Amino acid sequence: MSYESSMDTLEAIRTRRSVGLSQGDVSRETIAELIETATLAPNHKLTQPWKFTVVKGAARERLGEVWGREAAAAIADPAKRTAMMEGEAKKPLRAPVVVVVSTRTDANAVTAEEDFAATAAVVQNFLLAAHAKGLSAAWKTGKITSSPGVKHFLGLDTSDRIIAMVYLGAQGTEVPGSRDRRVRTTITWLDELALTTA
Ligand SMILES: Cc1cc2nc3c(=O)[nH]c(=O)nc-3n(C[C@H](O)[C@H](O)[C@H](O)COP(=O)(O)O)c2cc1C
């Protein structure tokens, strides 16, 4: 396995795209390196609120079963319930590795908000680092992230917030980038001219 790439930061930011379907295992060493790099994100008061749970191999099947059961629990019709359960159970199998990034919920609301923001920055760093290494990755969420059964399976506290389930693989098996990323952004420039005409 070789993940070497000479991509610079701006190129990585510009060319990263979500790739949710992938194949090819990623080694523990590489995942640990991605996590170490990603967690150098800005973090007010260095609270380090994040936790990573790496779900690989057959553990993805167990995660799918747990989630499938919870997702289907409220469906009365047996056929529809089974279809929902089976469909949801397959989702963690879309990539060889699912890296669950969660954050603890601080009792102080401001700290909790800042911890959430810091963890989101960590996720983006992780995606960029993975992309720079030539790997495929996508940030996924959905109702699974608030499931108590899933949190229990992952060894998380019910008060922890799952910020991302990063699907990770050595090679993408879908074509990314069909979305228009010419983003619409409002920029208000407060420069000297704005101050003199206000
Ligand atoms: C907080 C957050 C949650 C997301 N959840 C999902 C998701 O559940 N499923 C999904 O397909 N993509 C999800 N995405 C990825 C976005 O859909 C994706 O980044 C966006 O469409 C732009 O595509 P790109 O990443 O290829 O540039 C999520 C992104 C963020 C930031």
PDB file of C-alpha atoms and ligand atoms in Angstrom:
ATOM      1  CA  MET A   1       0.000   0.000   0.000  1.00  0.00           C
ATOM      2  CA  SER A   2       1.376   3.405  -0.896  1.00  0.00           C
ATOM      3  CA  TYR A   3      -0.407   6.603   0.013  1.00  0.00           C
ATOM      4  CA  GLU A   4       2.310   9.071  -0.971  1.00  0.00           C
ATOM      5  CA  SER A   5       1.199  12.318  -2.552  1.00  0.00           C
ATOM      6  CA  SER A   6       2.839  15.667  -3.102  1.00  0.00           C
ATOM      7  CA  MET A   7      -0.398  17.653  -2.990  1.00  0.00           C
ATOM      8  CA  ASP A   8      -0.145  21.071  -1.369  1.00  0.00           C
ATOM      9  CA  THR A   9      -2.758  22.425   1.024  1.00  0.00           C
ATOM     10  CA  LEU A  10      -4.617  24.701  -1.388  1.00  0.00           C
ATOM     11  CA  GLU A  11      -4.773  21.992  -4.019  1.00  0.00           C
ATOM     12  CA  ALA A  12      -6.078  19.528  -1.429  1.00  0.00           C
ATOM     13  CA  ILE A  13      -8.827  21.946  -0.358  1.00  0.00           C
ATOM     14  CA  ARG A  14      -9.817  22.652  -3.960  1.00  0.00           C
ATOM     15  CA  THR A  15      -9.843  19.081  -5.175  1.00  0.00           C
ATOM     16  CA  ARG A  16     -11.317  17.199  -2.184  1.00  0.00           C
ATOM     17  CA  ARG A  17     -14.741  15.711  -2.935  1.00  0.00           C
ATOM     18  CA  SER A  18     -16.943  13.341  -0.990  1.00  0.00           C
ATOM     19  CA  VAL A  19     -16.498   9.730  -2.048  1.00  0.00           C
ATOM     20  CA  GLY A  20     -18.844   7.543  -0.043  1.00  0.00           C
ATOM     21  CA  LEU A  21     -18.343   4.286  -1.888  1.00  0.00           C
ATOM     22  CA  SER A  22     -14.866   2.862  -1.692  1.00  0.00           C
ATOM     23  CA  GLN A  23     -12.810  -0.286  -1.437  1.00  0.00           C
ATOM     24  CA  GLY A  24      -9.331  -1.265  -0.270  1.00  0.00           C
ATOM     25  CA  ASP A  25      -8.404  -1.416   3.389  1.00  0.00           C
ATOM     26  CA  VAL A  26      -6.524   1.395   5.092  1.00  0.00           C
ATOM     27  CA  SER A  27      -3.938   0.354   7.672  1.00  0.00           C
ATOM     28  CA  ARG A  28      -4.188   1.164  11.364  1.00  0.00           C
ATOM     29  CA  GLU A  29      -0.936   3.130  11.096  1.00  0.00           C
ATOM     30  CA  THR A  30      -2.340   5.330   8.361  1.00  0.00           C
ATOM     31  CA  ILE A  31      -5.616   5.908  10.207  1.00  0.00           C
ATOM     32  CA  ALA A  32      -3.701   6.785  13.386  1.00  0.00           C
ATOM     33  CA  GLU A  33      -1.533   9.206  11.416  1.00  0.00           C
ATOM     34  CA  LEU A  34      -4.612  10.852   9.889  1.00  0.00           C
ATOM     35  CA  ILE A  35      -6.134  11.251  13.353  1.00  0.00           C
ATOM     36  CA  GLU A  36      -2.943  12.670  14.836  1.00  0.00           C
ATOM     37  CA  THR A  37      -2.678  15.180  12.015  1.00  0.00           C
ATOM     38  CA  ALA A  38      -6.379  16.089  12.051  1.00  0.00           C
ATOM     39  CA  THR A  39      -6.445  16.804  15.782  1.00  0.00           C
ATOM     40  CA  LEU A  40      -3.972  19.652  15.367  1.00  0.00           C
ATOM     41  CA  ALA A  41      -7.053  21.730  14.475  1.00  0.00           C
ATOM     42  CA  PRO A  42      -7.755  24.960  16.373  1.00  0.00           C
ATOM     43  CA  ASN A  43      -9.183  24.102  19.811  1.00  0.00           C
ATOM     44  CA  HIS A  44     -10.053  26.854  22.296  1.00  0.00           C
ATOM     45  CA  LYS A  45      -8.528  26.136  25.722  1.00  0.00           C
ATOM     46  CA  LEU A  46      -7.138  22.898  24.259  1.00  0.00           C
ATOM     47  CA  THR A  47     -10.054  20.913  25.648  1.00  0.00           C
ATOM     48  CA  GLN A  48      -9.478  18.033  23.200  1.00  0.00           C
ATOM     49  CA  PRO A  49     -13.161  17.067  23.333  1.00  0.00           C
ATOM     50  CA  TRP A  50     -13.101  14.566  20.462  1.00  0.00           C
ATOM     51  CA  LYS A  51     -13.098  10.821  20.391  1.00  0.00           C
ATOM     52  CA  PHE A  52     -12.496   8.529  17.441  1.00  0.00           C
ATOM     53  CA  THR A  53     -14.024   5.096  17.118  1.00  0.00           C
ATOM     54  CA  VAL A  54     -12.649   3.156  14.163  1.00  0.00           C
ATOM     55  CA  VAL A  55     -15.029   0.523  12.826  1.00  0.00           C
ATOM     56  CA  LYS A  56     -13.404  -1.930  10.425  1.00  0.00           C
ATOM     57  CA  GLY A  57     -14.056  -5.362   8.944  1.00  0.00           C
ATOM     58  CA  ALA A  58     -16.818  -7.437  10.543  1.00  0.00           C
ATOM     59  CA  ALA A  59     -17.430  -4.731  13.155  1.00  0.00           C
ATOM     60  CA  ARG A  60     -19.140  -2.744  10.356  1.00  0.00           C
ATOM     61  CA  GLU A  61     -21.652  -5.589  10.014  1.00  0.00           C
ATOM     62  CA  ARG A  62     -22.383  -5.484  13.752  1.00  0.00           C
ATOM     63  CA  LEU A  63     -22.768  -1.699  13.589  1.00  0.00           C
ATOM     64  CA  GLY A  64     -25.159  -2.127  10.654  1.00  0.00           C
ATOM     65  CA  GLU A  65     -27.233  -4.682  12.564  1.00  0.00           C
ATOM     66  CA  VAL A  66     -27.508  -2.441  15.608  1.00  0.00           C
ATOM     67  CA  TRP A  67     -28.478   0.561  13.510  1.00  0.00           C
ATOM     68  CA  GLY A  68     -30.815  -1.423  11.236  1.00  0.00           C
ATOM     69  CA  ARG A  69     -32.757  -2.696  14.250  1.00  0.00           C
ATOM     70  CA  GLU A  70     -33.119   0.777  15.725  1.00  0.00           C
ATOM     71  CA  ALA A  71     -34.028   2.414  12.417  1.00  0.00           C
ATOM     72  CA  ALA A  72     -36.779  -0.138  11.781  1.00  0.00           C
ATOM     73  CA  ALA A  73     -38.123  -0.466  15.333  1.00  0.00           C
ATOM     74  CA  ALA A  74     -41.070   1.902  14.906  1.00  0.00           C
ATOM     75  CA  ILE A  75     -42.310   0.382  11.621  1.00  0.00           C
ATOM     76  CA  ALA A  76     -45.444  -1.683  12.177  1.00  0.00           C
ATOM     77  CA  ASP A  77     -45.628  -3.516   8.853  1.00  0.00           C
ATOM     78  CA  PRO A  78     -43.317  -6.592   9.083  1.00  0.00           C
ATOM     79  CA  ALA A  79     -42.283  -6.572   5.404  1.00  0.00           C
ATOM     80  CA  LYS A  80     -41.491  -2.847   5.477  1.00  0.00           C
ATOM     81  CA  ARG A  81     -39.691  -3.265   8.791  1.00  0.00           C
ATOM     82  CA  THR A  82     -37.472  -6.022   7.389  1.00  0.00           C
ATOM     83  CA  ALA A  83     -36.752  -4.020   4.233  1.00  0.00           C
ATOM     84  CA  MET A  84     -35.765  -0.985   6.286  1.00  0.00           C
ATOM     85  CA  MET A  85     -33.621  -3.078   8.619  1.00  0.00           C
ATOM     86  CA  GLU A  86     -31.774  -4.775   5.769  1.00  0.00           C
ATOM     87  CA  GLY A  87     -31.297  -1.546   3.815  1.00  0.00           C
ATOM     88  CA  GLU A  88     -29.907   0.393   6.771  1.00  0.00           C
ATOM     89  CA  ALA A  89     -27.728  -2.522   7.910  1.00  0.00           C
ATOM     90  CA  LYS A  90     -25.826  -2.364   4.610  1.00  0.00           C
ATOM     91  CA  LYS A  91     -24.848   1.295   4.936  1.00  0.00           C
ATOM     92  CA  PRO A  92     -21.637   0.874   7.009  1.00  0.00           C
ATOM     93  CA  LEU A  93     -20.452  -1.628   4.394  1.00  0.00           C
ATOM     94  CA  ARG A  94     -20.137   1.060   1.733  1.00  0.00           C
ATOM     95  CA  ALA A  95     -16.504   1.661   2.724  1.00  0.00           C
ATOM     96  CA  PRO A  96     -13.844  -0.585   4.301  1.00  0.00           C
ATOM     97  CA  VAL A  97     -13.484   1.751   7.288  1.00  0.00           C
ATOM     98  CA  VAL A  98     -15.949   3.927   9.157  1.00  0.00           C
ATOM     99  CA  VAL A  99     -14.263   6.438  11.443  1.00  0.00           C
ATOM    100  CA  VAL A 100     -16.795   7.784  13.914  1.00  0.00           C
ATOM    101  CA  VAL A 101     -15.839  11.215  15.220  1.00  0.00           C
ATOM    102  CA  SER A 102     -17.683  12.311  18.322  1.00  0.00           C
ATOM    103  CA  THR A 103     -17.387  15.105  20.838  1.00  0.00           C
ATOM    104  CA  ARG A 104     -18.258  15.222  24.496  1.00  0.00           C
ATOM    105  CA  THR A 105     -20.935  17.671  25.621  1.00  0.00           C
ATOM    106  CA  ASP A 106     -19.495  20.045  28.189  1.00  0.00           C
ATOM    107  CA  ALA A 107     -21.787  21.265  31.000  1.00  0.00           C
ATOM    108  CA  ASN A 108     -20.891  24.822  30.022  1.00  0.00           C
ATOM    109  CA  ALA A 109     -22.912  25.709  26.904  1.00  0.00           C
ATOM    110  CA  VAL A 110     -20.229  27.986  25.441  1.00  0.00           C
ATOM    111  CA  THR A 111     -17.538  25.337  25.867  1.00  0.00           C
ATOM    112  CA  ALA A 112     -19.871  22.716  24.364  1.00  0.00           C
ATOM    113  CA  GLU A 113     -20.422  24.935  21.314  1.00  0.00           C
ATOM    114  CA  GLU A 114     -16.701  25.594  20.920  1.00  0.00           C
ATOM    115  CA  ASP A 115     -15.934  21.902  21.349  1.00  0.00           C
ATOM    116  CA  PHE A 116     -18.456  21.105  18.613  1.00  0.00           C
ATOM    117  CA  ALA A 117     -16.819  23.641  16.292  1.00  0.00           C
ATOM    118  CA  ALA A 118     -13.326  22.332  17.058  1.00  0.00           C
ATOM    119  CA  THR A 119     -14.428  18.769  16.327  1.00  0.00           C
ATOM    120  CA  ALA A 120     -15.952  19.823  13.006  1.00  0.00           C
ATOM    121  CA  ALA A 121     -12.586  21.420  12.144  1.00  0.00           C
ATOM    122  CA  VAL A 122     -10.925  18.112  13.036  1.00  0.00           C
ATOM    123  CA  VAL A 123     -13.257  16.268  10.654  1.00  0.00           C
ATOM    124  CA  GLN A 124     -12.406  18.607   7.788  1.00  0.00           C
ATOM    125  CA  ASN A 125      -8.688  18.236   8.555  1.00  0.00           C
ATOM    126  CA  PHE A 126      -9.158  14.473   8.504  1.00  0.00           C
ATOM    127  CA  LEU A 127     -10.880  14.597   5.103  1.00  0.00           C
ATOM    128  CA  LEU A 128      -8.159  16.809   3.666  1.00  0.00           C
ATOM    129  CA  ALA A 129      -5.362  14.673   5.091  1.00  0.00           C
ATOM    130  CA  ALA A 130      -7.013  11.533   3.683  1.00  0.00           C
ATOM    131  CA  HIS A 131      -7.408  13.194   0.290  1.00  0.00           C
ATOM    132  CA  ALA A 132      -3.796  14.414   0.308  1.00  0.00           C
ATOM    133  CA  LYS A 133      -2.743  10.806   0.886  1.00  0.00           C
ATOM    134  CA  GLY A 134      -4.749   9.654  -2.127  1.00  0.00           C
ATOM    135  CA  LEU A 135      -7.482   7.987  -0.057  1.00  0.00           C
ATOM    136  CA  SER A 136     -11.240   8.304  -0.539  1.00  0.00           C
ATOM    137  CA  ALA A 137     -13.434   9.738   2.191  1.00  0.00           C
ATOM    138  CA  ALA A 138     -16.889  11.143   2.845  1.00  0.00           C
ATOM    139  CA  TRP A 139     -18.568  12.825   5.823  1.00  0.00           C
ATOM    140  CA  LYS A 140     -21.865  11.109   6.627  1.00  0.00           C
ATOM    141  CA  THR A 141     -24.418  11.745   9.351  1.00  0.00           C
ATOM    142  CA  GLY A 142     -28.169  11.020   9.431  1.00  0.00           C
ATOM    143  CA  LYS A 143     -30.383   9.674  12.198  1.00  0.00           C
ATOM    144  CA  ILE A 144     -27.815   7.002  13.036  1.00  0.00           C
ATOM    145  CA  THR A 145     -25.753   9.685  14.777  1.00  0.00           C
ATOM    146  CA  SER A 146     -28.353  10.203  17.507  1.00  0.00           C
ATOM    147  CA  SER A 147     -29.169   6.529  18.084  1.00  0.00           C
ATOM    148  CA  PRO A 148     -28.596   5.491  21.744  1.00  0.00           C
ATOM    149  CA  GLY A 149     -28.016   1.864  20.676  1.00  0.00           C
ATOM    150  CA  VAL A 150     -25.357   2.902  18.164  1.00  0.00           C
ATOM    151  CA  LYS A 151     -23.642   5.106  20.754  1.00  0.00           C
ATOM    152  CA  HIS A 152     -23.669   2.212  23.209  1.00  0.00           C
ATOM    153  CA  PHE A 153     -22.188  -0.135  20.581  1.00  0.00           C
ATOM    154  CA  LEU A 154     -19.455   2.407  19.874  1.00  0.00           C
ATOM    155  CA  GLY A 155     -18.653   2.784  23.561  1.00  0.00           C
ATOM    156  CA  LEU A 156     -19.904   6.355  23.688  1.00  0.00           C
ATOM    157  CA  ASP A 157     -21.910   8.107  26.347  1.00  0.00           C
ATOM    158  CA  THR A 158     -25.486   9.040  25.391  1.00  0.00           C
ATOM    159  CA  SER A 159     -24.547  12.696  25.952  1.00  0.00           C
ATOM    160  CA  ASP A 160     -21.699  12.466  23.398  1.00  0.00           C
ATOM    161  CA  ARG A 161     -22.472  13.936  19.998  1.00  0.00           C
ATOM    162  CA  ILE A 162     -21.487  12.044  16.888  1.00  0.00           C
ATOM    163  CA  ILE A 163     -20.256  14.749  14.529  1.00  0.00           C
ATOM    164  CA  ALA A 164     -19.318  12.547  11.591  1.00  0.00           C
ATOM    165  CA  MET A 165     -19.144   9.009  10.367  1.00  0.00           C
ATOM    166  CA  VAL A 166     -16.254   9.277   7.949  1.00  0.00           C
ATOM    167  CA  TYR A 167     -16.378   6.608   5.282  1.00  0.00           C
ATOM    168  CA  LEU A 168     -12.798   5.818   4.343  1.00  0.00           C
ATOM    169  CA  GLY A 169     -11.202   3.578   1.751  1.00  0.00           C
ATOM    170  CA  ALA A 170      -8.069   3.233  -0.342  1.00  0.00           C
ATOM    171  CA  GLN A 171      -9.858   3.793  -3.671  1.00  0.00           C
ATOM    172  CA  GLY A 172     -13.212   5.291  -4.557  1.00  0.00           C
ATOM    173  CA  THR A 173     -15.690   3.159  -6.449  1.00  0.00           C
ATOM    174  CA  GLU A 174     -17.958   6.043  -7.437  1.00  0.00           C
ATOM    175  CA  VAL A 175     -17.291   9.122  -9.515  1.00  0.00           C
ATOM    176  CA  PRO A 176     -17.140  12.179  -7.262  1.00  0.00           C
ATOM    177  CA  GLY A 177     -17.572  15.822  -8.106  1.00  0.00           C
ATOM    178  CA  SER A 178     -20.850  15.894 -10.005  1.00  0.00           C
ATOM    179  CA  ARG A 179     -22.076  18.618  -7.647  1.00  0.00           C
ATOM    180  CA  ASP A 180     -21.641  22.259  -8.604  1.00  0.00           C
ATOM    181  CA  ARG A 181     -19.207  23.673  -6.036  1.00  0.00           C
ATOM    182  CA  ARG A 182     -19.221  27.262  -7.323  1.00  0.00           C
ATOM    183  CA  VAL A 183     -20.289  28.394  -3.891  1.00  0.00           C
ATOM    184  CA  ARG A 184     -22.383  31.461  -3.259  1.00  0.00           C
ATOM    185  CA  THR A 185     -20.851  33.381  -0.402  1.00  0.00           C
ATOM    186  CA  THR A 186     -21.727  36.788   0.993  1.00  0.00           C
ATOM    187  CA  ILE A 187     -18.646  38.841   1.735  1.00  0.00           C
ATOM    188  CA  THR A 188     -18.975  42.173   3.500  1.00  0.00           C
ATOM    189  CA  TRP A 189     -15.761  44.152   3.207  1.00  0.00           C
ATOM    190  CA  LEU A 190     -15.323  46.669   5.999  1.00  0.00           C
ATOM    191  CA  ASP A 191     -12.340  48.622   4.791  1.00  0.00           C
ATOM    192  CA  GLU A 192     -11.380  52.288   4.964  1.00  0.00           C
ATOM    193  CA  LEU A 193     -13.790  53.277   2.172  1.00  0.00           C
ATOM    194  CA  ALA A 194     -16.745  51.620   3.949  1.00  0.00           C
ATOM    195  CA  LEU A 195     -15.864  53.464   7.158  1.00  0.00           C
ATOM    196  CA  THR A 196     -15.671  56.883   5.463  1.00  0.00           C
ATOM    197  CA  THR A 197     -18.971  56.479   3.565  1.00  0.00           C
ATOM    198  CA  ALA A 198     -20.993  54.963   6.413  1.00  0.00           C
TER     199      ALA A 198
HETATM  200  C1  LIG B   1     -22.298  18.106   8.854  1.00  0.00           C
HETATM  201  C2  LIG B   1     -22.297  17.360   7.548  1.00  0.00           C
HETATM  202  C3  LIG B   1     -23.096  16.241   7.409  1.00  0.00           C
HETATM  203  C4  LIG B   1     -23.136  15.509   6.218  1.00  0.00           C
HETATM  204  N1  LIG B   1     -23.930  14.407   6.130  1.00  0.00           N
HETATM  205  C5  LIG B   1     -23.990  13.724   4.972  1.00  0.00           C
HETATM  206  C6  LIG B   1     -24.819  12.567   4.860  1.00  0.00           C
HETATM  207  O1  LIG B   1     -25.472  12.130   5.824  1.00  0.00           O
HETATM  208  N2  LIG B   1     -24.862  11.916   3.680  1.00  0.00           N
HETATM  209  C7  LIG B   1     -24.134  12.356   2.602  1.00  0.00           C
HETATM  210  O2  LIG B   1     -24.230  11.730   1.547  1.00  0.00           O
HETATM  211  N3  LIG B   1     -23.319  13.435   2.685  1.00  0.00           N
HETATM  212  C8  LIG B   1     -23.235  14.126   3.836  1.00  0.00           C
HETATM  213  N4  LIG B   1     -22.398  15.208   3.937  1.00  0.00           N
HETATM  214  C9  LIG B   1     -21.527  15.569   2.783  1.00  0.00           C
HETATM  215  C10 LIG B   1     -22.141  16.677   1.924  1.00  0.00           C
HETATM  216  O3  LIG B   1     -23.331  16.227   1.345  1.00  0.00           O
HETATM  217  C11 LIG B   1     -21.110  17.065   0.871  1.00  0.00           C
HETATM  218  O4  LIG B   1     -19.955  17.564   1.499  1.00  0.00           O
HETATM  219  C12 LIG B   1     -21.661  18.116  -0.086  1.00  0.00           C
HETATM  220  O5  LIG B   1     -22.678  17.574  -0.877  1.00  0.00           O
HETATM  221  C13 LIG B   1     -20.588  18.694  -1.000  1.00  0.00           C
HETATM  222  O6  LIG B   1     -19.946  17.685  -1.740  1.00  0.00           O
HETATM  223  P1  LIG B   1     -18.367  17.489  -1.698  1.00  0.00           P
HETATM  224  O7  LIG B   1     -17.988  17.135  -0.280  1.00  0.00           O
HETATM  225  O8  LIG B   1     -18.077  16.407  -2.673  1.00  0.00           O
HETATM  226  O9  LIG B   1     -17.729  18.793  -2.120  1.00  0.00           O
HETATM  227  C14 LIG B   1     -22.332  15.937   5.124  1.00  0.00           C
HETATM  228  C15 LIG B   1     -21.516  17.070   5.273  1.00  0.00           C
HETATM  229  C16 LIG B   1     -21.492  17.768   6.469  1.00  0.00           C
HETATM  230  C17 LIG B   1     -20.568  18.974   6.604  1.00  0.00           C
END
